[in-house]
Short mmCIF file of C-alpha atoms in Angstrom, two decimals:
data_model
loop_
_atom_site.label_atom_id
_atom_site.label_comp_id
_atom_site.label_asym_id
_atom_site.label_seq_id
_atom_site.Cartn_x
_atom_site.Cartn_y
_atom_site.Cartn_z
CA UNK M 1 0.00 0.00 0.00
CA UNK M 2 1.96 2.82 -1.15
CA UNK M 3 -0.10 5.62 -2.32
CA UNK M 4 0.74 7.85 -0.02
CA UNK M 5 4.51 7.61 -0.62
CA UNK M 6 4.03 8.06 -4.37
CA UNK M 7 1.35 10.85 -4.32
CA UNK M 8 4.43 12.57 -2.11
CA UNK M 9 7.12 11.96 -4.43
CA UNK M 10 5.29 13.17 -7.26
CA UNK M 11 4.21 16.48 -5.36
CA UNK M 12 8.04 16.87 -4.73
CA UNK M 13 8.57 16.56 -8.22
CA UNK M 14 5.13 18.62 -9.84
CA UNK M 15 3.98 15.10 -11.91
CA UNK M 16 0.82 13.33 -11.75
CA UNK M 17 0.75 9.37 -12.68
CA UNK M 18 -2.06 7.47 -13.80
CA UNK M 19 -2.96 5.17 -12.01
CA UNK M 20 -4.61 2.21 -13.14
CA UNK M 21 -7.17 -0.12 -11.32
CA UNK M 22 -7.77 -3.85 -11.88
CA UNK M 23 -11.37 -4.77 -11.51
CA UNK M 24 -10.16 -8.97 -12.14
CA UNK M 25 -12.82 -11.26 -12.15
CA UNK M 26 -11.12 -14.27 -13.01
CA UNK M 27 -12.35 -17.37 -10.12
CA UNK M 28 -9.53 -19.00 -7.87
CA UNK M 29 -9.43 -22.74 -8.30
CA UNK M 30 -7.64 -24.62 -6.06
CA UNK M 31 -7.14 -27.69 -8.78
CA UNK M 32 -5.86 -25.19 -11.68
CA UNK M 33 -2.47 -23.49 -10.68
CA UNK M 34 -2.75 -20.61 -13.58
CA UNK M 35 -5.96 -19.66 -11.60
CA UNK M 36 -3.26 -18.94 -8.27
CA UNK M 37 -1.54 -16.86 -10.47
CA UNK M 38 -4.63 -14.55 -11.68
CA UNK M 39 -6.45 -14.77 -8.63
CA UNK M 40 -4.63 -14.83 -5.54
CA UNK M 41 -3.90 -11.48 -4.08
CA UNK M 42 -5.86 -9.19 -6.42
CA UNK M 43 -7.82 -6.57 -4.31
CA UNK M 44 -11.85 -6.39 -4.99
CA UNK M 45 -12.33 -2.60 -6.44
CA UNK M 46 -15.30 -2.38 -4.70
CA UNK M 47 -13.78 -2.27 -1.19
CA UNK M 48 -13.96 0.68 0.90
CA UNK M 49 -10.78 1.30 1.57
CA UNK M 50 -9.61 0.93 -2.47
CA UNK M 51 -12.90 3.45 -3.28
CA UNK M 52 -11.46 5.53 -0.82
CA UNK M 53 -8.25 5.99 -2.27
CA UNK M 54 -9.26 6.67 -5.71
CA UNK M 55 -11.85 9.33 -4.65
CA UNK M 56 -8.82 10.54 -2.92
CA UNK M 57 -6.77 10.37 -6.17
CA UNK M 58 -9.32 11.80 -8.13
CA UNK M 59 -9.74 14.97 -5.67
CA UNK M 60 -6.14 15.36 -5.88
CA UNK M 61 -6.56 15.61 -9.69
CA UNK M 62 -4.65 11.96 -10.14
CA UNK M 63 -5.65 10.65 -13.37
CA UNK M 64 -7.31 7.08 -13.17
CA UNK M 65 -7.25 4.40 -15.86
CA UNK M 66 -8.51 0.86 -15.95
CA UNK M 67 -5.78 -1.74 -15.94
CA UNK M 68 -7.87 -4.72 -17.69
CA UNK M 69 -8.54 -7.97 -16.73
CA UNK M 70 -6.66 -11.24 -17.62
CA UNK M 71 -9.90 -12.12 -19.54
CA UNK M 72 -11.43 -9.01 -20.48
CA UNK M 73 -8.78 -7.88 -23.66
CA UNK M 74 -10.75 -11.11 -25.44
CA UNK M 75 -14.00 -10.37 -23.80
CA UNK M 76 -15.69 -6.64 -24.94
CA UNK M 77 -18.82 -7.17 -22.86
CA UNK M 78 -16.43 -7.86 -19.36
CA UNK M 79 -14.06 -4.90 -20.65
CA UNK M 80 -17.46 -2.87 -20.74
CA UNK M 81 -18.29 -4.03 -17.28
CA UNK M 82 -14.98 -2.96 -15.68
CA UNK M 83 -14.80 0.39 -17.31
CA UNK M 84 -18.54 1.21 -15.62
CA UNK M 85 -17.48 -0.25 -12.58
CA UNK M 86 -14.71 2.20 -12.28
CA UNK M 87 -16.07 4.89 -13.97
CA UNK M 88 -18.84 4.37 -11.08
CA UNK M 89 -16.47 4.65 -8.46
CA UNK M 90 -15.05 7.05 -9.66
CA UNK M 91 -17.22 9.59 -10.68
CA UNK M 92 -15.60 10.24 -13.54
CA UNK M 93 -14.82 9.17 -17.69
CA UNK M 94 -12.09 6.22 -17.95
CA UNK M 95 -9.86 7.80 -20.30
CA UNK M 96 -7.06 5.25 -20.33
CA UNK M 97 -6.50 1.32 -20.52
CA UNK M 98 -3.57 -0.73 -20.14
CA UNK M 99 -4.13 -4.87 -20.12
CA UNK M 100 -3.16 -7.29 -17.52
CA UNK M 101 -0.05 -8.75 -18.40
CA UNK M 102 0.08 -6.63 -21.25
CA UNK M 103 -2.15 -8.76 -22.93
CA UNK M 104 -2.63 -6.94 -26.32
CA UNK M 105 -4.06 -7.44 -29.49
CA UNK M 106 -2.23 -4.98 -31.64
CA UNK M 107 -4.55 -5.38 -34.67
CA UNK M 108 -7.97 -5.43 -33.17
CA UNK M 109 -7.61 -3.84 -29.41
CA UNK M 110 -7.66 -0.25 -29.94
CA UNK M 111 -10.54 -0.60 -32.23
CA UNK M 112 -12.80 -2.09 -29.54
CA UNK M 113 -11.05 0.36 -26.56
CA UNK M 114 -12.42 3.12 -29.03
CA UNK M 115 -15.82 1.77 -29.63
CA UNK M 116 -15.53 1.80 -25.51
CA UNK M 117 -15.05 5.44 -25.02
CA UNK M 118 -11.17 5.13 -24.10
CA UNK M 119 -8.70 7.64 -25.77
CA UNK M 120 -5.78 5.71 -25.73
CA UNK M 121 -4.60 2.57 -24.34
CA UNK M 122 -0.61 2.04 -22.76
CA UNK M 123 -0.63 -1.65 -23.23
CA UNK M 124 1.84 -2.33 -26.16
CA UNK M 125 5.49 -2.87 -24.51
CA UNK M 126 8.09 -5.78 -23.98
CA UNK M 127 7.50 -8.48 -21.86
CA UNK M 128 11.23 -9.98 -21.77
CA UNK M 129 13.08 -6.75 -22.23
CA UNK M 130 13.28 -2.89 -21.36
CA UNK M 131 13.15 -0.73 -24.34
CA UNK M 132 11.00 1.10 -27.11
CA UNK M 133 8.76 -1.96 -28.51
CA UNK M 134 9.41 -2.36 -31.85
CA UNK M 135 11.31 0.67 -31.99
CA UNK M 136 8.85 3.15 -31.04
CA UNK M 137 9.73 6.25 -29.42
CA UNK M 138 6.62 8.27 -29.80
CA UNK M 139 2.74 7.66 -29.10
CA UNK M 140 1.20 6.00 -31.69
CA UNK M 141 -1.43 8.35 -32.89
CA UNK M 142 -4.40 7.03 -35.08
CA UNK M 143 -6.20 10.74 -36.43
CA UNK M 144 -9.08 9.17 -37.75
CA UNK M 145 -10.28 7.74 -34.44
CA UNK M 146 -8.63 10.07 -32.36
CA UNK M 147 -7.24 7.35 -30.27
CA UNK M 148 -3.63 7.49 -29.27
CA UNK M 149 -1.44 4.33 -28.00
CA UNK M 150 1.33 4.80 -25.50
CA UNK M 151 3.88 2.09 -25.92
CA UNK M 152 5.11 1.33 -22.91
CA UNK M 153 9.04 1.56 -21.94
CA UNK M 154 10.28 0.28 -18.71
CA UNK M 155 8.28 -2.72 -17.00
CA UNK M 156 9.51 -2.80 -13.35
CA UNK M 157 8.55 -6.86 -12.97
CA UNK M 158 10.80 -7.60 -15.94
CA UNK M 159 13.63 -5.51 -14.17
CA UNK M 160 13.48 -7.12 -10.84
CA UNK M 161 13.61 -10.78 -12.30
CA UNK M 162 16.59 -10.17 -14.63
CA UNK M 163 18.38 -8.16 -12.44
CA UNK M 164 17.67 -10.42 -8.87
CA UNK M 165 16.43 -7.31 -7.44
CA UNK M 166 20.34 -5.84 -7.39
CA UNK M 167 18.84 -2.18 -7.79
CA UNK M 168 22.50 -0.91 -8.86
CA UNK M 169 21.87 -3.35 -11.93
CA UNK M 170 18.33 -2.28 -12.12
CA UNK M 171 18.85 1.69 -12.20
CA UNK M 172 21.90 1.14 -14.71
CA UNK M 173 19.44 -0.37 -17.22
CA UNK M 174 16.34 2.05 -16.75
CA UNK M 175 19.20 5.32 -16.98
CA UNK M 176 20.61 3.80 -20.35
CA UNK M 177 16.87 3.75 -21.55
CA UNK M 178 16.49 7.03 -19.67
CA UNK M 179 19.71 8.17 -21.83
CA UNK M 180 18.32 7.19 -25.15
CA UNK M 181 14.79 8.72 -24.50
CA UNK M 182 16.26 12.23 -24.27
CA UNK M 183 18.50 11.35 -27.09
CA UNK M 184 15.90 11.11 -29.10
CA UNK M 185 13.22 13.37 -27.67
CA UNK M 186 11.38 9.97 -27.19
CA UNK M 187 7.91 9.68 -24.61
CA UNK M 188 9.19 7.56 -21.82
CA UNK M 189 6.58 5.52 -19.88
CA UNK M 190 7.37 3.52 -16.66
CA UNK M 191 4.94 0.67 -15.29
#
């Protein structure tokens, strides 16, 4: 539970995160180990104390994005559910999206976020690596729709396994990505 910590650190600093919420609705079975994986641990949105916190986010002018479910980036009708859900809570429009796992469909995804009322989704990014995906060092902007993706940079679960949780290691890779971002006037994103 750190959200005081970073809302201070970011005051220090004058940013403002998004932060996105997972609304996963995916059943723990005790006979299926993948189902651990998805559903142990995850926090139920509807809690008081997580409502609390994003009303507290959102009166503190915090932007807040949905961070989709395992299931939902195959499943419109759930990814419709969570967005409500949150946008509920809330009391606001869901702007932004970024998939569990990063669990994207490159071709189709943005299509159906759009249909959804999201403006842009930070999903696309490397699983196994730090770095621009594919090369891309700018939003990905698509006029016609006026839907933007935000590929996404720097994956901190990626870093820690690598790296063994040596954070000398880990901050020597994110400032040579750091480096080559202002190199090349590129958007940086951090999960």
């Amino acid at each position: 539970w750190m959200f005081d910590k970073l809302i201070n650190i970011e005051r220090k600093y004058g940013v403002k995160s998004t932060f996105f919420f997972l609304n996963e609705s995916y059943k723990f079975n005790i006979s299926s180990p993948l189902s651990w994986k998805y559903s142990l641990g995850y926090y139920d949105i509807n809690e008081r104390k997580i409502k609390r916190v994003i009303k507290e986010l959102v009166d503190g002018n915090w932007e807040i994005g949905l961070h989709g479910s395992i299931k939902s980036c195959e499943d419109e009708n759930l990814l419709k559910v969570e967005k409500e859900g949150l946008e509920k809570i809330s009391g606001q429009r869901i702007e932004g999206i970024r998939h569990h796992f990063l669990r994207y469909k490159y071709s189709d995804s943005w299509k159906v976020h759009k249909k959804l009322g999201f403006s842009y989704d930070a999903s696309l990014g490397l699983k196994n690596n730090i770095g621009f995906p594919k090369g891309r060092l700018y939003p990905i902007v698509i006029p016609i729709f006026n839907f933007c993706i935000i590929p996404l940079t720097i994956m901190d679960c990626y870093l820690f396994d690598k790296f063994d949780n040596d954070l000398e290691k880990i901050w020597d890779a994110c400032l040579d990505i750091i480096n080559e971002s202002e190199k090349n006037s590129a958007l940086l994103s951090v999960l």
